[in-house]
XYZ file of C-alpha atoms in Angstrom:
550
model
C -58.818 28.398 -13.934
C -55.422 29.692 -12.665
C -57.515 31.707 -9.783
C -59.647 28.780 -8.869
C -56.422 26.985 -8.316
C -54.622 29.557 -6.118
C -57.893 29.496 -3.993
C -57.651 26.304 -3.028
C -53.817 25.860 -3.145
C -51.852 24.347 -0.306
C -48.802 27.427 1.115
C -46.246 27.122 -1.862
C -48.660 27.295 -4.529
C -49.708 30.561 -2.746
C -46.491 31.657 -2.729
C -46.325 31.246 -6.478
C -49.794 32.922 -7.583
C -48.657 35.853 -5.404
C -45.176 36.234 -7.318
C -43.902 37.549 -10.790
C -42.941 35.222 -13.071
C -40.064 36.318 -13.339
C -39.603 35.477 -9.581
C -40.939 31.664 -9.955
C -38.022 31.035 -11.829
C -35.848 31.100 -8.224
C -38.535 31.343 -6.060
C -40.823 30.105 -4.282
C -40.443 26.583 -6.520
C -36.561 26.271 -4.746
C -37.633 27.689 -1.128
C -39.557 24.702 -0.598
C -38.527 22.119 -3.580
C -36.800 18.646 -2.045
C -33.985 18.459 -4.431
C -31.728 22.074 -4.340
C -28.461 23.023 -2.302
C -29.202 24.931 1.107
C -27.707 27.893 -0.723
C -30.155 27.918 -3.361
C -32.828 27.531 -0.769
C -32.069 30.305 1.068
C -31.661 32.807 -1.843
C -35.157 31.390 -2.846
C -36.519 31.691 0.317
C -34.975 35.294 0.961
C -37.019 36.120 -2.314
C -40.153 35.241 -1.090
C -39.730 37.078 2.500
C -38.202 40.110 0.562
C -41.340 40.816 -1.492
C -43.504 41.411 0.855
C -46.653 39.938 -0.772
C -46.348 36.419 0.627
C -49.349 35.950 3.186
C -49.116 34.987 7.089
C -48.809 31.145 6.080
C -46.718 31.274 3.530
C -44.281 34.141 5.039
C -44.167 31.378 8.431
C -42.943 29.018 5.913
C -40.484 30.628 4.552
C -38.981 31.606 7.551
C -39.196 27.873 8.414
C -37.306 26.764 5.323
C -34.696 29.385 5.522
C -34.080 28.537 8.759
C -33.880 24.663 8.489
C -30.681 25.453 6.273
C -29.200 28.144 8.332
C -29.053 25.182 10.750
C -27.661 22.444 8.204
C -25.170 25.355 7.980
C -24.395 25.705 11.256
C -25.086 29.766 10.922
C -27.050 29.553 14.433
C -27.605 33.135 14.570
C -29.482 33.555 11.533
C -31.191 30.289 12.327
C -32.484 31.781 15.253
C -33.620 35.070 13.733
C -35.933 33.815 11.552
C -37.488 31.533 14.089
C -38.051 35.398 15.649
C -40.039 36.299 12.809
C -41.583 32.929 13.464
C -42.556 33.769 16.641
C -43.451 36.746 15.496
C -46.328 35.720 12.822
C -47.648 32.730 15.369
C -46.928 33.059 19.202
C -48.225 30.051 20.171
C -45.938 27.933 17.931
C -43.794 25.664 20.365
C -41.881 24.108 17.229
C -40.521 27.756 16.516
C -39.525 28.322 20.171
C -38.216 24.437 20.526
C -36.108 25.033 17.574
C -35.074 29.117 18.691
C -33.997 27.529 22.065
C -31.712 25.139 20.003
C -30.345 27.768 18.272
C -29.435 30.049 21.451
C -28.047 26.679 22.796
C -25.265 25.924 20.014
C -24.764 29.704 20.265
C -23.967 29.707 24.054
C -27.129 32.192 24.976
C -28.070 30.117 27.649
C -30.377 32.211 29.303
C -32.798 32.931 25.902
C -32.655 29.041 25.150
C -34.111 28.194 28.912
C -36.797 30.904 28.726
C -38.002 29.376 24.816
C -38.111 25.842 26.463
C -40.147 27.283 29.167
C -42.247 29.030 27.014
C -42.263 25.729 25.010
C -43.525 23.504 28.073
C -46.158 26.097 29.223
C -47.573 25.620 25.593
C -47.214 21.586 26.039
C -46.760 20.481 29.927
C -46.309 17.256 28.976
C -43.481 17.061 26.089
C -40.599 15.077 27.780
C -38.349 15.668 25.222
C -38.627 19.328 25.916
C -37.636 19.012 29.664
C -34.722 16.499 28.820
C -33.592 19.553 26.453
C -33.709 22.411 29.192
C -32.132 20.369 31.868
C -29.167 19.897 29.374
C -29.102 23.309 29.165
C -29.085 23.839 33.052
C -26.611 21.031 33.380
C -24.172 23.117 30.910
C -24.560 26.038 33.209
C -24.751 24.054 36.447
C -27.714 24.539 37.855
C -28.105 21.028 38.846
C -31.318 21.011 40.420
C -32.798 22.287 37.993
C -31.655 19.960 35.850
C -32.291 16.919 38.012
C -35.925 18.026 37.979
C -36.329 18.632 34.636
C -34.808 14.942 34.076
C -37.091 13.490 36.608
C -40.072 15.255 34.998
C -39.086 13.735 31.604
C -38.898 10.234 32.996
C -42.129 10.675 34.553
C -43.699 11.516 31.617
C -41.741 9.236 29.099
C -40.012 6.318 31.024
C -38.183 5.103 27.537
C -36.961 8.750 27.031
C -33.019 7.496 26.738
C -31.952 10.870 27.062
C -33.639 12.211 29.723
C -31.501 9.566 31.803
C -28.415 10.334 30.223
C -29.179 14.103 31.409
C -29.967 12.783 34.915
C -26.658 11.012 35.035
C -24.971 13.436 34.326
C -26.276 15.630 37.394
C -25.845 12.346 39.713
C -21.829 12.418 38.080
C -21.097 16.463 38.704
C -23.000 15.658 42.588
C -20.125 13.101 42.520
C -23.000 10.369 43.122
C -21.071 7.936 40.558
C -22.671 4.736 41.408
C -26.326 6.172 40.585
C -24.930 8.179 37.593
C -23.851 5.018 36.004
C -26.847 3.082 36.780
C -29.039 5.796 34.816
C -26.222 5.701 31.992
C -26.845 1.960 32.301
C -30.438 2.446 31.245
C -29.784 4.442 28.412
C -27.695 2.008 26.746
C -30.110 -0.678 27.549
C -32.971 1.893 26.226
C -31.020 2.718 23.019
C -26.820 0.656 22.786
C -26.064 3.056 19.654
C -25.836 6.153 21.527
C -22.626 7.376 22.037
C -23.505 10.312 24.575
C -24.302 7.427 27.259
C -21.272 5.604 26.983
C -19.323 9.473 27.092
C -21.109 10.083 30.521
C -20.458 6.705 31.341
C -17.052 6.899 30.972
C -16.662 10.259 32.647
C -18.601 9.104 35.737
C -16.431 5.866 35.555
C -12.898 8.028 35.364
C -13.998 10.705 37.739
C -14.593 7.176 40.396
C -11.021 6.145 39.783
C -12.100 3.321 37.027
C -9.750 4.767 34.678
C -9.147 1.442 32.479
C -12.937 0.887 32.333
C -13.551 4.917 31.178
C -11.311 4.712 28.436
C -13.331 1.379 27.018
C -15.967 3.507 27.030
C -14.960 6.725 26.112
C -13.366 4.277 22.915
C -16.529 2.784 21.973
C -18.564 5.827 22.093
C -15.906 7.219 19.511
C -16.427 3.817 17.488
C -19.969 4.785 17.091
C -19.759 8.246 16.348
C -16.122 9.540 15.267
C -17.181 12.909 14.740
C -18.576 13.167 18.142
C -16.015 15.513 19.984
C -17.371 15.033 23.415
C -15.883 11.675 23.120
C -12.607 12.784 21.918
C -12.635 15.450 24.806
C -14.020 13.438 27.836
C -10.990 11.081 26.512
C -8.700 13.403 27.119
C -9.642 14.754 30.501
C -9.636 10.721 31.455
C -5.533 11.194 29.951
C -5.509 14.447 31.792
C -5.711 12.553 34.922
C -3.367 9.936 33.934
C -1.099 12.131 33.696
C -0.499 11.072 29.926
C -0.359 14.641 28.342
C 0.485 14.145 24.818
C -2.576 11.844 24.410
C -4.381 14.058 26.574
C -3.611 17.143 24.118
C -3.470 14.391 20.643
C -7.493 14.130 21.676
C -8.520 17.742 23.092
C -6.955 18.847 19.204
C -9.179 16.392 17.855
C -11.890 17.407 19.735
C -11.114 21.146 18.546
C -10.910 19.986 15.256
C -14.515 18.475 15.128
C -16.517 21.329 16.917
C -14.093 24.989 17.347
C -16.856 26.810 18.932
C -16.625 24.674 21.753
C -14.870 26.358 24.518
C -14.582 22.955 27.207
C -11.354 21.233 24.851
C -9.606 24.377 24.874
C -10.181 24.452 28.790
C -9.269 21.139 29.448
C -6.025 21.332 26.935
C -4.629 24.545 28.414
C -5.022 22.633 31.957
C -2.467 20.091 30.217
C -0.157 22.768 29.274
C -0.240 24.660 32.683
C 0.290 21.050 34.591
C 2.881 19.994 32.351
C 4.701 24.070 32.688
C 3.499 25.571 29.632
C 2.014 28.646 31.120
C 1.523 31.024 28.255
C -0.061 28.315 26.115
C -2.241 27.212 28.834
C -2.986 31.022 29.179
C -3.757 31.261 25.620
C -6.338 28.797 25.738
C -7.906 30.173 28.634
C -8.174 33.239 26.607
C -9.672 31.646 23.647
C -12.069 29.853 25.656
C -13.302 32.576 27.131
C -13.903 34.817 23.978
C -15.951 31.369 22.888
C -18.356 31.633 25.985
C -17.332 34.647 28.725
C -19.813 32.833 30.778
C -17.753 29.283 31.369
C -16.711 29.021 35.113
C -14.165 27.032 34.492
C -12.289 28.645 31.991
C -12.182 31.924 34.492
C -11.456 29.678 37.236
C -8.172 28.055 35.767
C -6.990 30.933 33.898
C -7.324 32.580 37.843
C -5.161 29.512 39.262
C -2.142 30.113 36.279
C -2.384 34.181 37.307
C -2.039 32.878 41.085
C 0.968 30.635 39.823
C 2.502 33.158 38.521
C 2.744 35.433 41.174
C -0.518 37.853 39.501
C -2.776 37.352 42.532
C -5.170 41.128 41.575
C -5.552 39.208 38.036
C -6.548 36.169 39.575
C -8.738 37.766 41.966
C -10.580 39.108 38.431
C -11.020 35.869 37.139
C -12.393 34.112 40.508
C -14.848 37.056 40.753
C -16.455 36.174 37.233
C -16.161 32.871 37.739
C -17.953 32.857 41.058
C -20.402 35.375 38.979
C -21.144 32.694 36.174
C -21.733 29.826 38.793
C -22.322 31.071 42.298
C -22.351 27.210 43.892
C -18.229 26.995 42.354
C -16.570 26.024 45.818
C -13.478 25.805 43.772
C -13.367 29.544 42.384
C -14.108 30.193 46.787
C -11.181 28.058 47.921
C -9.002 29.265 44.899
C -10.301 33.225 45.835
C -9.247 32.720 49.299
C -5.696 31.472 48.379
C -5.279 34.885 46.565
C -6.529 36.744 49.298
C -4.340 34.670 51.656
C -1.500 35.486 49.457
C -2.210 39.756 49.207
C -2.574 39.417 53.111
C -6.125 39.910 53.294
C -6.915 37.441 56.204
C -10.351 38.672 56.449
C -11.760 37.925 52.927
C -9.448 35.037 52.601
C -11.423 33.639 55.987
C -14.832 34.564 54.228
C -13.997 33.097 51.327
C -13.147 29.465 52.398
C -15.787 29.960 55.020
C -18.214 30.173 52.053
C -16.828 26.885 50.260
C -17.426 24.941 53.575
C -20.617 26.171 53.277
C -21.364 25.216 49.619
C -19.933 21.878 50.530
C -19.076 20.813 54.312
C -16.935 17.372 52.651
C -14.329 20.314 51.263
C -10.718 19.174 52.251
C -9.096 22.085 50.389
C -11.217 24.560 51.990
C -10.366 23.579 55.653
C -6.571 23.437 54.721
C -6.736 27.025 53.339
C -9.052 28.189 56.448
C -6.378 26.769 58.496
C -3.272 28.252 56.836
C -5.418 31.802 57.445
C -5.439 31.206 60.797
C -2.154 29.874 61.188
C -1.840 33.476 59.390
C -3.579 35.763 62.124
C -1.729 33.926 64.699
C -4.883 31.211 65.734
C -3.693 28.058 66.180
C -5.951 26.967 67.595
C -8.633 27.003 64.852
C -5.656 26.667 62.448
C -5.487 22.955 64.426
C -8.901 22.744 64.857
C -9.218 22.860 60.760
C -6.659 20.141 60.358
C -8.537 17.996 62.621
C -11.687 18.139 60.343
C -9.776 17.643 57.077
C -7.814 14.160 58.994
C -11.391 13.190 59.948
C -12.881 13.275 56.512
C -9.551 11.712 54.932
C -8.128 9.818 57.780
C -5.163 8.396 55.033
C -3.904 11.694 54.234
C -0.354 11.592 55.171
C -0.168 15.250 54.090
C -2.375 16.154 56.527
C -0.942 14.607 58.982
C 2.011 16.130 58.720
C 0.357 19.623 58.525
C -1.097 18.967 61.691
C 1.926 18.156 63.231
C 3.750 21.459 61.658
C 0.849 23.334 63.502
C 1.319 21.386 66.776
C 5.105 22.037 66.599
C 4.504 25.630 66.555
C 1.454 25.555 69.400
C 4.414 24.480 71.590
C 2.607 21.428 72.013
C 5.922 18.686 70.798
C 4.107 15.617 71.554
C 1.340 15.667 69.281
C 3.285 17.167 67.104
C 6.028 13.701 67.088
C 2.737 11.441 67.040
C 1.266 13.027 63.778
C 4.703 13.152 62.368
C 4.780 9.646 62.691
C 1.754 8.386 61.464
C 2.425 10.947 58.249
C 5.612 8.728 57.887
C 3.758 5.172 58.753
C 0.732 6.542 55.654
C 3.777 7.692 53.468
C 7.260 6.346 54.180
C 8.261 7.917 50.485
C 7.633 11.338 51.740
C 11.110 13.686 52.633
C 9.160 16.288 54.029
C 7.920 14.775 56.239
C 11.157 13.003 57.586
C 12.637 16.607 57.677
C 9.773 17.813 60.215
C 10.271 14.814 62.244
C 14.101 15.665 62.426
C 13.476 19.085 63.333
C 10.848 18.139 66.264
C 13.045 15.170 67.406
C 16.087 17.616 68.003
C 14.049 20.065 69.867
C 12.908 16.650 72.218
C 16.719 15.696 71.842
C 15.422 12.391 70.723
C 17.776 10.331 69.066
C 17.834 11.132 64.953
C 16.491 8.582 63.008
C 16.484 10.517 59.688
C 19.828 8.320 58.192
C 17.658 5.194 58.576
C 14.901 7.068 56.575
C 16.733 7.822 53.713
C 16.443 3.995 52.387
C 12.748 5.009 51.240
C 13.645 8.520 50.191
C 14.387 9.529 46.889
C 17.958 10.334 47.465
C 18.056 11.889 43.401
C 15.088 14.298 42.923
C 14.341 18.097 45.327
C 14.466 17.729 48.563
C 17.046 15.205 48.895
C 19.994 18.435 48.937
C 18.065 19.536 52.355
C 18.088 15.771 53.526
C 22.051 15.734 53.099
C 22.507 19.271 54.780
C 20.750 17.376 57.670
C 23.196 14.524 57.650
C 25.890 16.607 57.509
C 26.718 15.132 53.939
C 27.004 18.314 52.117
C 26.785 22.276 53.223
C 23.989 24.754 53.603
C 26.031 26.457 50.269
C 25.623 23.698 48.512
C 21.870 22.950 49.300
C 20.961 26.267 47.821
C 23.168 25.889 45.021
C 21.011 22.745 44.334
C 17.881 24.710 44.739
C 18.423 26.378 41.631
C 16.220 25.305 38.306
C 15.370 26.682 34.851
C 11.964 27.050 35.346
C 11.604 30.347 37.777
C 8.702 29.022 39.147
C 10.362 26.012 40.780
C 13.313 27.650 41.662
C 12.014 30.480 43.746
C 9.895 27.083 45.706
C 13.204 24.927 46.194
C 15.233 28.085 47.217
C 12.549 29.167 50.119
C 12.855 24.872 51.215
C 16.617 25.659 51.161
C 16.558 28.801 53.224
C 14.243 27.511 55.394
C 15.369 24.313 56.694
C 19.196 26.124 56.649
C 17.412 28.236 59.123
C 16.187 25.567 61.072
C 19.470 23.765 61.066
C 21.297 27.335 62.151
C 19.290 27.519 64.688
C 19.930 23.852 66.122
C 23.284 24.908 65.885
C 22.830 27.988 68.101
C 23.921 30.052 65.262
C 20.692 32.598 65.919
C 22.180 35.588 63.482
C 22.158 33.120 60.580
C 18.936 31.797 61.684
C 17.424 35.216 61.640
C 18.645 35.729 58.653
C 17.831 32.571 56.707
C 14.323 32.724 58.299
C 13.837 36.261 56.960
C 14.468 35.131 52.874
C 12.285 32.318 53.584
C 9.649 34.986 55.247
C 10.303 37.068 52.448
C 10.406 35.326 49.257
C 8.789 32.130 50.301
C 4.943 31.859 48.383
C 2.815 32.864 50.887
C 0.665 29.227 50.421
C 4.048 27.700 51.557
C 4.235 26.487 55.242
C 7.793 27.372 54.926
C 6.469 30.826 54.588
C 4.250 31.104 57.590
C 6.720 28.697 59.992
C 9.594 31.425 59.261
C 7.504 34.071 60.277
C 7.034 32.079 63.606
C 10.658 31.411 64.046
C 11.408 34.810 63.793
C 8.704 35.938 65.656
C 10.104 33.391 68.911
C 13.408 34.918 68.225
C 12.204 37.939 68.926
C 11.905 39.672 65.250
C 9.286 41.470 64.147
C 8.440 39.978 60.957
């Protein structure tokens, strides 16, 4: 009787004729019964593996189960060894490499969860949910054309697939193509209004557009129907990020922490909130922790290499734009951000290579033709240090900054003319700015043109840094006392306000035809200046005109 049954038993009743029974009592019975804890389950199921007398079937199975709670556990790495030994006992099972590629997902091994949902689709070309998962995947690593086509090839093959187009807007978002992210983001919420991911990418490609007020609707309902989803709480806080509102900012990144502390993005996108907002060594320590979460994240490298820069650790920051430009090759950022540090070490060369290289990844790159130009302006070209400005004023024809670069650069090419004209239009696009008013000054004098910096000083802010230098212009208060001003708690700011203060002093000193306290003035600014600065690199040419080597 008993071995009739086991003969034509379905896989746990094998599992039971094959055991003592003094194993059935914990057995196989709990490794696949509906109604015990995943504990139990797993000690159960550990049984059955362990005894080595469980055939092909039934061993797959218990894998299976074990597994299934590893995952309700959120132990991902044991989840993903037994779907292994899955793969093991049945090659050709795409569940157990769908599932594995999960696994290596949650636990950041990007690579091995790609190459299971390959392996996956070559067993099943025409799954869409499988290509919706990889170009997630290729998305998180940004590899975006990947990812659009693995998006596209989902929609193709499942047009109602809601999250293939929340994947594909979220490629159109990061290309900066807002309009056509939201429109697929659009569709998903028409496909499927309850999920929350849409309205997250939504909102991001809404805030990252300059829709801030519409973002955080979204970013609020998403968390109304999921409040344990911590992309919500996160995305929030990037949207408060860029409001500038840093408490909530950090109120939702800990929340966000909270929910999901394997995540490495929150803890990136909080310690940009406490570098911003000049809490370096917390910012750094959340760079640090994000990057023990996933060494990989481009991001995390990149901003921890911008707080090195700011602090004056260029070799360090050099480090971290290396792996970041390792992890994503395409990160113009982590080029432009490179360059600055080579800039700043006085490596022209690679610092020319660099931004060269971030034009190249994208041409639309403002940052990377202001750096390229401030190397030039370095090695003494002006006229590709112009040349730069010109393209950066043509693809943002309302930057006042810019503007007032340009004119800087002019000012030094001898050429005074242009230089008053793009003074003045940086004034007529910015009438707030005092830098800009203190150029014009200093190119006005040289013309002898008649000063029209007291009638400026209605718009200025007469309270906060640079307003000291303003007054040393007016004669309202003494080079002495303009440095004195310059000083601040945070070193940081100080050692920027004193170069401004030595600098223009210079400038003034030499108006004055006092050249030994020009030379002098212009060699603290040459010396201690940041090497970003224009200050820095318009000392050096004042002191080279006066005939100093500097």
């Amino acid at each position: 009787m008993t071995s009739n049954w086991c003969g034509v038993a379905g896989v746990a009743a094998l599992m039971l004729c094959l055991l003592s029974p003094a194993h059935t009592q914990v057995g196989p019975a709990k490794c696949q019964a509906p109604m015990v804890s995943p504990d139990e389950r797993i000690a159960a199921c550990t049984m059955v593996i362990e005894t080595g007398k469980v055939p092909k079937t039934g061993l797959a199975w218990a894998y299976r189960l074990r597994a299934r709670e590893y995952l309700a556990k959120q132990d991902f790495s044991r989840a993903a060894a037994d779907y292994s030994q899955v793969i093991k006992l049945y090659p050709e099972d795409r569940y157990a490499y769908i599932i594995r590629a999960d696994a290596n997902y949650y636990l950041k091994d990007f690579d091995q969860a790609i190459a299971d949902y390959s392996q996956a689709i070559r067993l099943d070309p025409n799954d869409s949910h499988v290509y919706t998962r990889r170009a997630l995947v290729y998305l998180r690593t940004n590899d975006f054309d990947r990812a659009f086509s693995d998006s596209a090839r989902a929609i193709e093959l499942n047009p109602n697939d809601e999250e293939a187009y929340v994947s594909r807007g979220g490629v159109f978002s990061e290309r900066g193509e807002f309009e056509r992210a939201i429109a697929d983001y659009d569709h998903a919420i028409n496909l499927n209004p309850k999920d929350e991911r849409a309205y997250v990418g939504r909102g991001a490609a809404l805030a990252r557009s300059g829709q801030m007020d519409r973002a955080m609707a979204e970013f609020d309902h998403a968390i109304e129907l999921n409040p344990r989803d911590e992309q919500a709480y996160a995305s929030r806080g990037n949207a408060y990020s860029r409001r500038n509102e840093f408490e909530r900012a950090i109120a939702d990144y800990n929340q966000a922490i909270e929910l999901n502390p394997n995540d490495e993005r929150p803890y990136v996108g909080r310690g940009s909130v406490f570098h911003r907002s000049g809490q370096r060594d917390r910012a750094l320590a959340d760079y640090d922790h994000a990057i023990e979460l996933n060494p990989k994240n481009p991001y995390a490298h990149q901003d921890r290499g911008i707080a090195y820069f700011r602090k004056d650790d260029a070799d360090r920051a050099i480090d971290d734009f290396n792996l970041a430009i390792q992890a994503d090759p395409n990160s113009r950022y982590a080029y432009v951000w490179r360059g600055n540090a080579y800039l700043v070490k006085g490596d022209l060369d690679r610092a020319v290579a660099d931004y060269d290289k971030a034009i190249q990844i994208d041409r639309r790159d403002k940052q990377a033709y202001a750096g390229r130009s401030g190397a030039y302006k370095a090695k003494g070209d002006l006229v590709h240090a112009i040349a730069d400005y010109d393209e950066v004023i043509r693809l943002d024809p309302n930057s006042a900054r810019s503007y007032r670069m340009r004119g800087i650069l002019q000012l030094h090419a001898g050429s005074f003319d242009k230089s008053l004209a793009d003074l003045h239009q940086s004034q007529e696009l910015d009438p707030r700015d005092a830098y800009t008013a203190l150029w014009r000054e200093i190119v006005a004098r040289r013309r002898s043109q008649p000063s029209q910096l007291a009638d400026t000083t209605a718009q200025l802010d007469m309270i906060k840094w640079p307003a000291p230098v303003v007054r040393m212009f007016l004669d309202e208060t003494t080079p002495e006392a303009a440095l004195a001003a310059a000083q601040d708690s945070d070193p940081q700011v100080q050692k920027c306000q004193v170069c401004e203060a030595n600098f223009f002093a210079g400038e003034l000193a030499l108006q004055r035809g006092s050249k030994d306290d020009a030379t002098r003035l212009f060699g603290l600014a040459a010396t201690d200046c940041p090497k970003t600065f224009i200050e820095w690199s318009a000392a050096k040419a004042e002191l080279k005109a006066l005939g100093v080597n500097p």
